[in-house]
Coordinates of N, CA and C in Angstrom, one line a residue:
X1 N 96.7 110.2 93.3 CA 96.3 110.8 94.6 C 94.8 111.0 94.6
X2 N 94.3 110.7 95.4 CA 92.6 110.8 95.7 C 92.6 112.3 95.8
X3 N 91.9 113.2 94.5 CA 91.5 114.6 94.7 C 90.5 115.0 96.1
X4 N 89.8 114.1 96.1 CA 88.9 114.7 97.7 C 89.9 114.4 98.8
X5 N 90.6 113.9 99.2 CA 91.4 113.7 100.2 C 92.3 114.6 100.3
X6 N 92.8 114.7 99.1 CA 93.9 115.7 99.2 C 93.4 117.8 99.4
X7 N 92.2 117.5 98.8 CA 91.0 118.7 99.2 C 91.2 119.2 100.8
X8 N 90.6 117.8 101.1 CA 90.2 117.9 102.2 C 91.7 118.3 103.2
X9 N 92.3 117.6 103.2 CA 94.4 118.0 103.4 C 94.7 119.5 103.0
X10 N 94.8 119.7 102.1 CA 94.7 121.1 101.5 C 93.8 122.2 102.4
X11 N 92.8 122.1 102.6 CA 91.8 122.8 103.7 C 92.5 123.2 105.2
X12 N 92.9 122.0 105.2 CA 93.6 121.9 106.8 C 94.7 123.2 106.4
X13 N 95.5 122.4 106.0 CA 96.9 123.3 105.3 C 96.9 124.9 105.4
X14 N 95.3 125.6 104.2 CA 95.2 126.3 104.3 C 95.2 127.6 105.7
X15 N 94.4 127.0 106.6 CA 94.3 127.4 107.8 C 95.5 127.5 108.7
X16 N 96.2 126.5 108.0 CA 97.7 126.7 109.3 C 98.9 127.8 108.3
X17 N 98.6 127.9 107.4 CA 99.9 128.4 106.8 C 100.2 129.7 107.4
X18 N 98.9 130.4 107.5 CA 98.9 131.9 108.1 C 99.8 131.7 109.1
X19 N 100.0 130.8 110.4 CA 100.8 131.0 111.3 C 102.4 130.6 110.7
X20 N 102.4 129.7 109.7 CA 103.8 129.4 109.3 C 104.2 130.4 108.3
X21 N 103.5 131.1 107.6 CA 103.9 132.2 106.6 C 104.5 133.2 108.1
X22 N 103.8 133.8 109.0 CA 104.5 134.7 109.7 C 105.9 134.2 110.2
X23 N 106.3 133.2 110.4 CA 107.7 132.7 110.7 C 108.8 132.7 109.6
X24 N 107.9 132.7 108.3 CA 108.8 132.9 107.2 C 108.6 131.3 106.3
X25 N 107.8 130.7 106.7 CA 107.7 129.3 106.5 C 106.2 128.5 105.6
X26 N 106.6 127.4 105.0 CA 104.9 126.9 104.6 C 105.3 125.9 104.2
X27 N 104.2 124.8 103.8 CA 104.2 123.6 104.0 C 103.3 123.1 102.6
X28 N 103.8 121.8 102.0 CA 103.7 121.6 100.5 C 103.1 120.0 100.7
X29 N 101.9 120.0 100.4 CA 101.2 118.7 100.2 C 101.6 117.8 99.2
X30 N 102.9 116.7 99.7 CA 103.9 116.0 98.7 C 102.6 114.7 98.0
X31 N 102.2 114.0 98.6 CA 102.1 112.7 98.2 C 100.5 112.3 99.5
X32 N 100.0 111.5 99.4 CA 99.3 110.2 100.1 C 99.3 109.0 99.1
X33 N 99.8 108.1 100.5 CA 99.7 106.4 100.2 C 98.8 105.9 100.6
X34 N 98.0 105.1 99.8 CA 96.6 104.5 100.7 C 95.7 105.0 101.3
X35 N 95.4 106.1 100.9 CA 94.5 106.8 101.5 C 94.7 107.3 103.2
X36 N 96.0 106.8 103.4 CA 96.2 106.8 104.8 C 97.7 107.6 105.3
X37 N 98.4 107.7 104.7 CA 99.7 108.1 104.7 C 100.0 109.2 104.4
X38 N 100.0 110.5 104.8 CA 100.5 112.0 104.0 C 102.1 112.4 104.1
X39 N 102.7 112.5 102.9 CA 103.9 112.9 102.9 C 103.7 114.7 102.7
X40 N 104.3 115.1 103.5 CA 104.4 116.8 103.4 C 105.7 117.4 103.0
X41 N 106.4 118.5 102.3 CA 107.3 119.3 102.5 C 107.4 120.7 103.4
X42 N 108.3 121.0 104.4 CA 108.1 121.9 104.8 C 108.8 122.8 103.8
X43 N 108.6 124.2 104.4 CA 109.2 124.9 103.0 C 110.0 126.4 103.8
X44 N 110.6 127.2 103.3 CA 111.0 128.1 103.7 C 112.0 128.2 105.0
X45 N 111.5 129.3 106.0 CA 112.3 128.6 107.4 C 112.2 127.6 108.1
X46 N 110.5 127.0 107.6 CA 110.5 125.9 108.3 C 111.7 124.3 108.1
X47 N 112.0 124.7 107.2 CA 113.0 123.6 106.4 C 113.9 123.7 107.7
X48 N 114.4 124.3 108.7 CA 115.8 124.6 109.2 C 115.6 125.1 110.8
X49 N 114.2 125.5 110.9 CA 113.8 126.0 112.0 C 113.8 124.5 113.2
X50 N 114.1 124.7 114.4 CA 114.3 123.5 116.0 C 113.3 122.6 115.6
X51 N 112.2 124.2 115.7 CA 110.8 123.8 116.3 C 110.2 123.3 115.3
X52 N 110.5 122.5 113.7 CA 110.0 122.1 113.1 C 109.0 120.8 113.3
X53 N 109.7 119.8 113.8 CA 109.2 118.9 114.6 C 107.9 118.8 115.7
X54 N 107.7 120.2 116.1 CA 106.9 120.0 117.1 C 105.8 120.5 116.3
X55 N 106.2 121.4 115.4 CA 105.0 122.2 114.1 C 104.6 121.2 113.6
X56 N 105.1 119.8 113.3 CA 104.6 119.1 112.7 C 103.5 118.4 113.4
X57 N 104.1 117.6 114.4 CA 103.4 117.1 115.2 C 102.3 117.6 116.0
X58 N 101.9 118.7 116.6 CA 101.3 119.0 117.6 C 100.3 119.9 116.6
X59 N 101.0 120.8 115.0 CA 100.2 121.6 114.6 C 99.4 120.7 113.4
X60 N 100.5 120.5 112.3 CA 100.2 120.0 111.1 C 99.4 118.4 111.6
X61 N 100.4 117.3 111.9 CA 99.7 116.2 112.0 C 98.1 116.1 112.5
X62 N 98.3 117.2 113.6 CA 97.2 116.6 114.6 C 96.0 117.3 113.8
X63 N 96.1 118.8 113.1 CA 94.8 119.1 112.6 C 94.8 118.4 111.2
X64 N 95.6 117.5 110.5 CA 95.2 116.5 109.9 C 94.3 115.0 110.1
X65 N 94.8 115.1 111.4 CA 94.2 113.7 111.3 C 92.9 114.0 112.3
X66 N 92.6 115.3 112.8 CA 90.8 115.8 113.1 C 90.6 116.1 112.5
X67 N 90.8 116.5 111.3 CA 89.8 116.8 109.9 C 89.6 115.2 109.1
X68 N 90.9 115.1 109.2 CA 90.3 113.8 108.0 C 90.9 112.1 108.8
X69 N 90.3 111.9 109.4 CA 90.5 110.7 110.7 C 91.4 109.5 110.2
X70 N 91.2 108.7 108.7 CA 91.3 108.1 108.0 C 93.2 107.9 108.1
X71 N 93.7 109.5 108.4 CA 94.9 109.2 108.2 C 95.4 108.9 109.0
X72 N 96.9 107.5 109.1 CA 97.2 107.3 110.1 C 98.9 108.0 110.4
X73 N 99.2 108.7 109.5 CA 100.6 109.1 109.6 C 100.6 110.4 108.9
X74 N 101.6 111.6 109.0 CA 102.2 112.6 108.6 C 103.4 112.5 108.8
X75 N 104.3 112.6 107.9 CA 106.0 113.1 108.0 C 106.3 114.1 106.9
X76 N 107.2 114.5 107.4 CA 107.6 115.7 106.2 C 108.7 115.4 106.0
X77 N 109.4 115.5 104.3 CA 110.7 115.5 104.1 C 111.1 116.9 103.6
X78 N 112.3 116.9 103.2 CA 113.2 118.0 102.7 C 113.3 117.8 101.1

């Protein structure tokens, strides 16, 4: 895994967990492929919670890929 990349991933992360810690929830920087691919774990309630999907999408993905442009995907597994 590229340490600056994943820095730079990590950074983002940082800043969102505060809103996922208050739900009971946080998110685990699994893997990148290619410099382009980030695999995530959610963690806690987010594992189970509706609204995970949209957390991903709208929260996590999107301030990953304005921080670090490079990336073309986010998914998270269990």
């Amino acid at each position: 895994m590229n340490n600056e990349l994943a820095q730079k991933i990590e950074d983002v992360l940082q800043t969102l967990r505060p809103f996922l810690n208050a739900d009971g929830g946080n998110v685990e920087l699994v893997d990148i492929q290619d410099d382009k691919h980030v695999t995530l774990r959610l963690l806690g309630a987010c594992k189970s919670c509706e609204m995970s999907h949209m957390t991903m999408k709208a929260g996590i993905e999107e301030g990953i890929k304005k921080a670090v442009p490079q990336i073309e995907s986010v998914q998270a597994i269990n």
